[in-house]
mmCIF file of C-alpha atoms in Angstrom:
data_model
loop_
_atom_site.group_PDB
_atom_site.id
_atom_site.type_symbol
_atom_site.label_atom_id
_atom_site.label_comp_id
_atom_site.label_asym_id
_atom_site.label_seq_id
_atom_site.Cartn_x
_atom_site.Cartn_y
_atom_site.Cartn_z
ATOM 1 C CA MET A 7 47.705 -18.756 50.587
ATOM 2 C CA ASP A 8 46.178 -15.329 51.172
ATOM 3 C CA GLY A 9 46.990 -12.398 48.942
ATOM 4 C CA TRP A 10 47.850 -13.961 45.585
ATOM 5 C CA GLN A 11 45.943 -13.139 42.438
ATOM 6 C CA VAL A 12 46.230 -14.311 38.844
ATOM 7 C CA GLU A 13 44.624 -12.614 35.869
ATOM 8 C CA TRP A 14 44.734 -13.471 32.194
ATOM 9 C CA SER A 15 42.839 -12.669 29.032
ATOM 10 C CA GLY A 16 41.559 -15.102 26.454
ATOM 11 C CA THR A 17 41.724 -18.852 27.004
ATOM 12 C CA ALA A 18 44.547 -20.457 28.977
ATOM 13 C CA VAL A 19 45.547 -24.115 29.191
ATOM 14 C CA MET A 20 45.362 -26.391 32.215
ATOM 15 C CA GLY A 21 47.664 -29.351 31.576
ATOM 16 C CA ILE A 22 46.561 -32.759 32.837
ATOM 17 C CA LEU A 23 48.951 -34.732 35.032
ATOM 18 C CA ASN A 24 47.348 -37.920 36.307
ATOM 19 C CA VAL A 25 49.581 -39.673 38.829
ATOM 20 C CA THR A 26 47.488 -42.837 38.643
ATOM 21 C CA PRO A 27 47.797 -46.358 37.262
ATOM 22 C CA ASP A 28 44.308 -46.393 35.748
ATOM 23 C CA SER A 29 43.196 -43.065 34.256
ATOM 24 C CA PHE A 30 41.396 -43.599 30.961
ATOM 25 C CA SER A 31 44.027 -42.037 28.680
ATOM 26 C CA ASP A 32 47.354 -41.591 30.467
ATOM 27 C CA GLY A 33 47.089 -44.029 33.367
ATOM 28 C CA GLY A 34 50.534 -45.266 34.411
ATOM 29 C CA ARG A 35 52.521 -42.834 32.266
ATOM 30 C CA HIS A 36 53.292 -40.481 35.151
ATOM 31 C CA PHE A 37 53.211 -42.987 37.998
ATOM 32 C CA SER A 38 56.875 -42.479 38.898
ATOM 33 C CA LEU A 39 57.957 -39.146 40.368
ATOM 34 C CA ASP A 40 60.635 -38.604 37.712
ATOM 35 C CA ALA A 41 58.173 -39.201 34.857
ATOM 36 C CA ALA A 42 55.570 -36.921 36.440
ATOM 37 C CA LEU A 43 58.041 -34.083 36.965
ATOM 38 C CA ALA A 44 59.450 -34.401 33.459
ATOM 39 C CA SER A 45 55.983 -34.135 31.920
ATOM 40 C CA ALA A 46 55.021 -31.293 34.253
ATOM 41 C CA ARG A 47 58.056 -29.230 33.318
ATOM 42 C CA GLN A 48 57.545 -29.873 29.610
ATOM 43 C CA MET A 49 54.015 -28.493 29.916
ATOM 44 C CA ARG A 50 55.230 -25.547 31.988
ATOM 45 C CA ASP A 51 57.863 -24.699 29.383
ATOM 46 C CA ALA A 52 55.255 -24.980 26.625
ATOM 47 C CA GLY A 53 53.271 -22.186 28.257
ATOM 48 C CA VAL A 54 50.423 -23.740 30.238
ATOM 49 C CA LEU A 55 48.949 -21.548 32.939
ATOM 50 C CA MET A 56 48.271 -24.396 35.330
ATOM 51 C CA LEU A 57 48.876 -28.087 35.971
ATOM 52 C CA ASP A 58 46.025 -30.257 37.247
ATOM 53 C CA ILE A 59 47.467 -33.046 39.390
ATOM 54 C CA GLY A 60 45.253 -35.994 40.254
ATOM 55 C CA GLY A 61 45.847 -39.177 42.213
ATOM 56 C CA GLU A 62 42.459 -40.855 41.758
ATOM 57 C CA SER A 63 40.921 -41.803 38.424
ATOM 58 C CA THR A 64 37.460 -40.387 37.719
ATOM 59 C CA ARG A 65 36.962 -42.280 34.455
ATOM 60 C CA PRO A 66 33.545 -43.931 34.018
ATOM 61 C CA GLY A 67 33.342 -46.966 36.260
ATOM 62 C CA ALA A 68 36.360 -46.021 38.370
ATOM 63 C CA GLU A 69 36.493 -47.251 41.946
ATOM 64 C CA PRO A 70 37.510 -44.775 44.668
ATOM 65 C CA VAL A 71 40.899 -45.029 46.376
ATOM 66 C CA PRO A 72 41.728 -44.265 50.024
ATOM 67 C CA ALA A 73 42.833 -40.735 50.875
ATOM 68 C CA ASN A 74 46.282 -41.890 52.022
ATOM 69 C CA THR A 75 46.869 -43.610 48.673
ATOM 70 C CA GLU A 76 45.864 -40.465 46.808
ATOM 71 C CA LEU A 77 48.135 -38.333 48.994
ATOM 72 C CA ASP A 78 51.081 -40.688 48.560
ATOM 73 C CA ARG A 79 50.725 -40.222 44.807
ATOM 74 C CA ILE A 80 50.274 -36.463 44.577
ATOM 75 C CA LEU A 81 52.116 -34.810 47.464
ATOM 76 C CA PRO A 82 55.672 -35.570 46.243
ATOM 77 C CA VAL A 83 54.788 -34.077 42.849
ATOM 78 C CA ILE A 84 53.165 -30.962 44.311
ATOM 79 C CA GLN A 85 56.045 -30.407 46.719
ATOM 80 C CA ALA A 86 58.637 -30.799 43.959
ATOM 81 C CA LEU A 87 56.794 -28.363 41.678
ATOM 82 C CA SER A 88 56.040 -25.773 44.340
ATOM 83 C CA GLY A 89 57.844 -22.595 43.366
ATOM 84 C CA ASP A 90 58.581 -23.998 39.901
ATOM 85 C CA GLY A 91 56.856 -21.170 38.055
ATOM 86 C CA VAL A 92 53.484 -22.793 37.341
ATOM 87 C CA LEU A 93 50.145 -22.779 39.111
ATOM 88 C CA ILE A 94 49.074 -26.101 40.600
ATOM 89 C CA SER A 95 45.546 -27.445 40.751
ATOM 90 C CA VAL A 96 44.695 -30.544 42.771
ATOM 91 C CA ASP A 97 42.054 -32.764 41.180
ATOM 92 C CA THR A 98 40.280 -34.459 44.083
ATOM 93 C CA LEU A 99 36.898 -35.272 45.591
ATOM 94 C CA LYS A 100 38.194 -35.461 49.169
ATOM 95 C CA PRO A 101 38.418 -32.420 51.474
ATOM 96 C CA GLU A 102 41.292 -33.942 53.467
ATOM 97 C CA VAL A 103 43.295 -34.466 50.270
ATOM 98 C CA ALA A 104 42.543 -30.928 49.117
ATOM 99 C CA GLN A 105 43.666 -29.492 52.448
ATOM 100 C CA ALA A 106 46.967 -31.383 52.432
ATOM 101 C CA ALA A 107 47.617 -30.451 48.797
ATOM 102 C CA LEU A 108 46.995 -26.764 49.465
ATOM 103 C CA ARG A 109 49.390 -26.870 52.410
ATOM 104 C CA ALA A 110 51.984 -28.542 50.164
ATOM 105 C CA GLY A 111 51.821 -25.759 47.575
ATOM 106 C CA ALA A 112 48.735 -26.242 45.395
ATOM 107 C CA HIS A 113 46.851 -23.102 44.443
ATOM 108 C CA LEU A 114 43.407 -24.312 43.345
ATOM 109 C CA VAL A 115 41.072 -27.235 44.047
ATOM 110 C CA ASN A 116 39.422 -28.932 41.076
ATOM 111 C CA ASP A 117 36.408 -30.729 42.563
ATOM 112 C CA VAL A 118 34.591 -32.908 40.047
ATOM 113 C CA SER A 119 31.734 -33.370 42.530
ATOM 114 C CA GLY A 120 31.016 -29.653 42.349
ATOM 115 C CA GLY A 121 31.414 -28.903 46.033
ATOM 116 C CA ARG A 122 28.580 -31.195 47.103
ATOM 117 C CA ASP A 123 30.534 -31.896 50.288
ATOM 118 C CA PRO A 124 30.298 -28.628 52.266
ATOM 119 C CA GLU A 125 33.611 -29.445 53.944
ATOM 120 C CA MET A 126 35.380 -28.993 50.596
ATOM 121 C CA LEU A 127 34.079 -25.431 50.417
ATOM 122 C CA ARG A 128 35.205 -24.766 53.985
ATOM 123 C CA VAL A 129 38.690 -26.115 53.211
ATOM 124 C CA CYS A 130 39.058 -23.750 50.259
ATOM 125 C CA ALA A 131 37.707 -20.805 52.225
ATOM 126 C CA GLY A 132 40.085 -21.493 55.102
ATOM 127 C CA ALA A 133 43.074 -21.659 52.763
ATOM 128 C CA GLY A 134 42.011 -18.628 50.728
ATOM 129 C CA ALA A 135 42.053 -20.865 47.641
ATOM 130 C CA PRO A 136 39.731 -20.764 44.627
ATOM 131 C CA ILE A 137 37.742 -23.804 43.556
ATOM 132 C CA CYS A 138 36.656 -25.245 40.238
ATOM 133 C CA LEU A 139 33.146 -26.643 40.553
ATOM 134 C CA MET A 140 32.204 -29.309 38.019
ATOM 135 C CA HIS A 141 28.805 -30.799 37.304
ATOM 136 C CA MET A 142 28.563 -34.584 37.483
ATOM 137 C CA GLN A 143 25.408 -36.658 37.596
ATOM 138 C CA GLY A 144 26.037 -39.444 40.104
ATOM 139 C CA GLU A 145 29.608 -40.555 40.818
ATOM 140 C CA PRO A 146 32.414 -41.849 38.588
ATOM 141 C CA ARG A 147 31.515 -45.466 39.295
ATOM 142 C CA THR A 148 27.905 -45.031 38.105
ATOM 143 C CA MET A 149 27.692 -41.750 36.203
ATOM 144 C CA GLN A 150 27.282 -43.296 32.748
ATOM 145 C CA HIS A 151 24.488 -45.654 33.821
ATOM 146 C CA HIS A 152 21.630 -44.107 31.814
ATOM 147 C CA PRO A 153 22.132 -40.384 32.542
ATOM 148 C CA SER A 154 18.894 -38.465 32.158
ATOM 149 C CA TYR A 155 17.846 -34.787 32.165
ATOM 150 C CA ASP A 156 14.692 -32.864 31.326
ATOM 151 C CA ASP A 157 16.808 -29.894 30.171
ATOM 152 C CA VAL A 158 20.530 -30.562 30.501
ATOM 153 C CA VAL A 159 21.632 -26.974 29.871
ATOM 154 C CA ALA A 160 19.231 -25.483 32.423
ATOM 155 C CA GLU A 161 19.929 -28.161 35.038
ATOM 156 C CA VAL A 162 23.704 -27.961 34.758
ATOM 157 C CA SER A 163 23.648 -24.145 34.808
ATOM 158 C CA THR A 164 21.337 -24.029 37.826
ATOM 159 C CA PHE A 165 23.518 -26.485 39.742
ATOM 160 C CA LEU A 166 26.765 -24.654 38.985
ATOM 161 C CA HIS A 167 25.437 -21.199 39.829
ATOM 162 C CA GLY A 168 23.907 -22.512 43.039
ATOM 163 C CA GLN A 169 27.162 -24.143 44.098
ATOM 164 C CA ALA A 170 29.118 -21.006 43.223
ATOM 165 C CA ALA A 171 26.825 -18.999 45.502
ATOM 166 C CA ALA A 172 27.289 -21.549 48.290
ATOM 167 C CA ALA A 173 31.069 -21.367 47.890
ATOM 168 C CA ARG A 174 31.109 -17.592 48.107
ATOM 169 C CA ALA A 175 28.774 -17.642 51.094
ATOM 170 C CA VAL A 176 31.377 -19.495 53.162
ATOM 171 C CA GLY A 177 34.269 -17.318 51.977
ATOM 172 C CA VAL A 178 35.777 -19.052 48.924
ATOM 173 C CA PRO A 179 37.544 -16.175 47.140
ATOM 174 C CA ASP A 180 36.964 -17.188 43.536
ATOM 175 C CA VAL A 181 35.157 -19.831 41.515
ATOM 176 C CA LEU A 182 35.515 -21.528 38.154
ATOM 177 C CA LEU A 183 32.622 -23.460 36.616
ATOM 178 C CA ASP A 184 32.944 -26.669 34.586
ATOM 179 C CA PRO A 185 29.894 -28.170 32.801
ATOM 180 C CA GLY A 186 31.430 -31.646 33.154
ATOM 181 C CA ILE A 187 31.653 -32.913 29.604
ATOM 182 C CA GLY A 188 31.447 -36.722 29.733
ATOM 183 C CA PHE A 189 30.510 -36.874 33.420
ATOM 184 C CA GLY A 190 27.029 -38.349 33.568
ATOM 185 C CA LYS A 191 26.059 -37.239 30.059
ATOM 186 C CA THR A 192 25.151 -38.860 26.764
ATOM 187 C CA LEU A 193 26.523 -37.652 23.434
ATOM 188 C CA GLU A 194 23.434 -35.494 22.969
ATOM 189 C CA HIS A 195 23.834 -33.971 26.443
ATOM 190 C CA ASN A 196 27.489 -33.156 25.781
ATOM 191 C CA LEU A 197 26.738 -31.534 22.428
ATOM 192 C CA ALA A 198 23.918 -29.464 23.918
ATOM 193 C CA LEU A 199 26.239 -28.164 26.650
ATOM 194 C CA LEU A 200 29.043 -27.360 24.209
ATOM 195 C CA ARG A 201 26.648 -25.497 21.920
ATOM 196 C CA ALA A 202 25.272 -23.565 24.898
ATOM 197 C CA LEU A 203 28.676 -22.493 26.255
ATOM 198 C CA PRO A 204 28.101 -18.791 25.392
ATOM 199 C CA GLN A 205 25.226 -18.813 27.876
ATOM 200 C CA LEU A 206 27.401 -20.222 30.661
ATOM 201 C CA THR A 207 30.378 -17.983 29.934
ATOM 202 C CA ASP A 208 28.180 -14.867 29.906
ATOM 203 C CA GLY A 209 28.391 -14.511 33.660
ATOM 204 C CA PRO A 210 30.703 -13.435 36.474
ATOM 205 C CA ASP A 211 32.556 -16.737 36.836
ATOM 206 C CA GLY A 212 35.234 -18.123 34.550
ATOM 207 C CA VAL A 213 34.388 -21.366 32.774
ATOM 208 C CA LEU A 214 36.678 -24.371 32.343
ATOM 209 C CA VAL A 215 35.995 -26.916 29.609
ATOM 210 C CA GLY A 216 37.570 -30.360 29.766
ATOM 211 C CA ALA A 217 36.731 -32.437 26.691
ATOM 212 C CA SER A 218 40.208 -33.885 26.256
ATOM 213 C CA ARG A 219 40.170 -37.311 24.566
ATOM 214 C CA LYS A 220 36.600 -37.918 25.721
ATOM 215 C CA ARG A 221 34.445 -40.687 24.299
ATOM 216 C CA LEU A 222 32.181 -38.235 22.470
ATOM 217 C CA ILE A 223 35.039 -37.758 19.975
ATOM 218 C CA ASP A 224 34.862 -41.465 19.192
ATOM 219 C CA TYR A 225 31.107 -41.203 18.699
ATOM 220 C CA LEU A 226 31.497 -38.208 16.398
ATOM 221 C CA ALA A 227 34.588 -39.233 14.419
ATOM 222 C CA ASP A 228 35.097 -42.991 14.953
ATOM 223 C CA VAL A 229 38.293 -42.798 17.034
ATOM 224 C CA PRO A 230 38.233 -45.757 19.452
ATOM 225 C CA LEU A 231 41.636 -45.172 21.096
ATOM 226 C CA ALA A 232 41.762 -42.275 23.547
ATOM 227 C CA GLU A 233 45.346 -41.363 22.657
ATOM 228 C CA ASP A 234 44.293 -40.782 19.017
ATOM 229 C CA ARG A 235 41.660 -38.162 19.889
ATOM 230 C CA ASP A 236 43.825 -35.045 20.155
ATOM 231 C CA PRO A 237 42.678 -33.540 16.808
ATOM 232 C CA GLY A 238 39.045 -33.849 17.895
ATOM 233 C CA THR A 239 39.960 -32.456 21.296
ATOM 234 C CA LEU A 240 41.497 -29.389 19.682
ATOM 235 C CA ALA A 241 38.356 -28.824 17.625
ATOM 236 C CA LEU A 242 36.168 -28.933 20.732
ATOM 237 C CA HIS A 243 38.487 -26.738 22.781
ATOM 238 C CA LEU A 244 38.909 -24.120 20.055
ATOM 239 C CA HIS A 245 35.113 -23.953 19.941
ATOM 240 C CA ALA A 246 35.120 -23.522 23.730
ATOM 241 C CA ALA A 247 37.661 -20.706 23.460
ATOM 242 C CA ARG A 248 35.576 -18.868 20.875
ATOM 243 C CA SER A 249 32.577 -19.378 23.153
ATOM 244 C CA GLY A 250 34.335 -17.542 25.992
ATOM 245 C CA ALA A 251 35.925 -20.310 28.068
ATOM 246 C CA ALA A 252 38.654 -19.067 30.405
ATOM 247 C CA LEU A 253 40.459 -22.419 30.592
ATOM 248 C CA VAL A 254 40.631 -25.680 28.702
ATOM 249 C CA ARG A 255 41.920 -28.817 30.396
ATOM 250 C CA ALA A 256 44.042 -30.912 28.049
ATOM 251 C CA HIS A 257 46.390 -33.868 27.781
ATOM 252 C CA ALA A 258 48.183 -32.510 24.675
ATOM 253 C CA ALA A 259 49.017 -29.265 26.442
ATOM 254 C CA ALA A 260 51.723 -27.914 24.116
ATOM 255 C CA ALA A 261 49.537 -28.398 21.038
ATOM 256 C CA HIS A 262 46.752 -26.488 22.774
ATOM 257 C CA VAL A 263 48.987 -23.564 23.692
ATOM 258 C CA GLN A 264 50.112 -23.310 20.073
ATOM 259 C CA ALA A 265 46.612 -23.617 18.586
ATOM 260 C CA LEU A 266 45.117 -21.070 20.979
ATOM 261 C CA ARG A 267 47.876 -18.558 20.220
ATOM 262 C CA VAL A 268 47.163 -18.857 16.505
ATOM 263 C CA GLN A 269 43.407 -18.581 17.019
ATOM 264 C CA ARG A 270 43.858 -15.546 19.256
ATOM 265 C CA ALA A 271 45.983 -13.841 16.596
ATOM 266 C CA LEU A 272 43.309 -14.494 13.997
ATOM 267 C CA ASP A 273 40.601 -13.101 16.263
ATOM 268 C CA LEU A 274 42.439 -9.879 17.167
ATOM 269 C CA PRO A 275 40.945 -6.805 15.486
ATOM 270 C CA GLN A 276 42.938 -5.324 12.631
#
């Protein structure tokens, strides 16, 4: 893993590939290896920078799955895509899953618990792999049970910067920060974080925003079905891009690549 480096300008797309039966939007769609690889290669060909492969749902109320179940779901996909011309992120809470995924060819760990388990940081440091640290209040099973903050922007920012410092202290080579839209937040919390993105992106670490098909779009625009929320997702992610986000994590990956290219052309100086 040592020695590789990726740089880009503007906002790139991380395509979502959930190899699960129960994710909130695309659960079951990529549960077979053939279906997962077909979707992965479509997103690669559309121009995503990275694929985020997950084998455990983190939707509100989700129950955890054993590590061996998670590995059985994700390792065949990672191994098949290794060397396929796209970066691979593994979306997991478990250090042992992260370690096996990195050995199989993943490049980055996307930890929705924000590195609260020190072993996850040690795994990434040992593999020379970067980590994405996300803020979540509680755990997926309970995170939407009355989330509460005195100052959501300050608390999320303090947590993320503290975890980034802890990651670097043990040798993690690079860090992305994710404010965790929809993870232990009310509508008002989510909107406050999205409006404050310029504060979070005005720092040394790249910021990832993942608002794809989230419930806040239903609250804002009356869209009850997750699969119908791509227009609202694009609106939120284009806002994130103009606020300095380095990555957006999306289900409708090809549409995001297209929209971001158009926005970037409009924003280029004449």
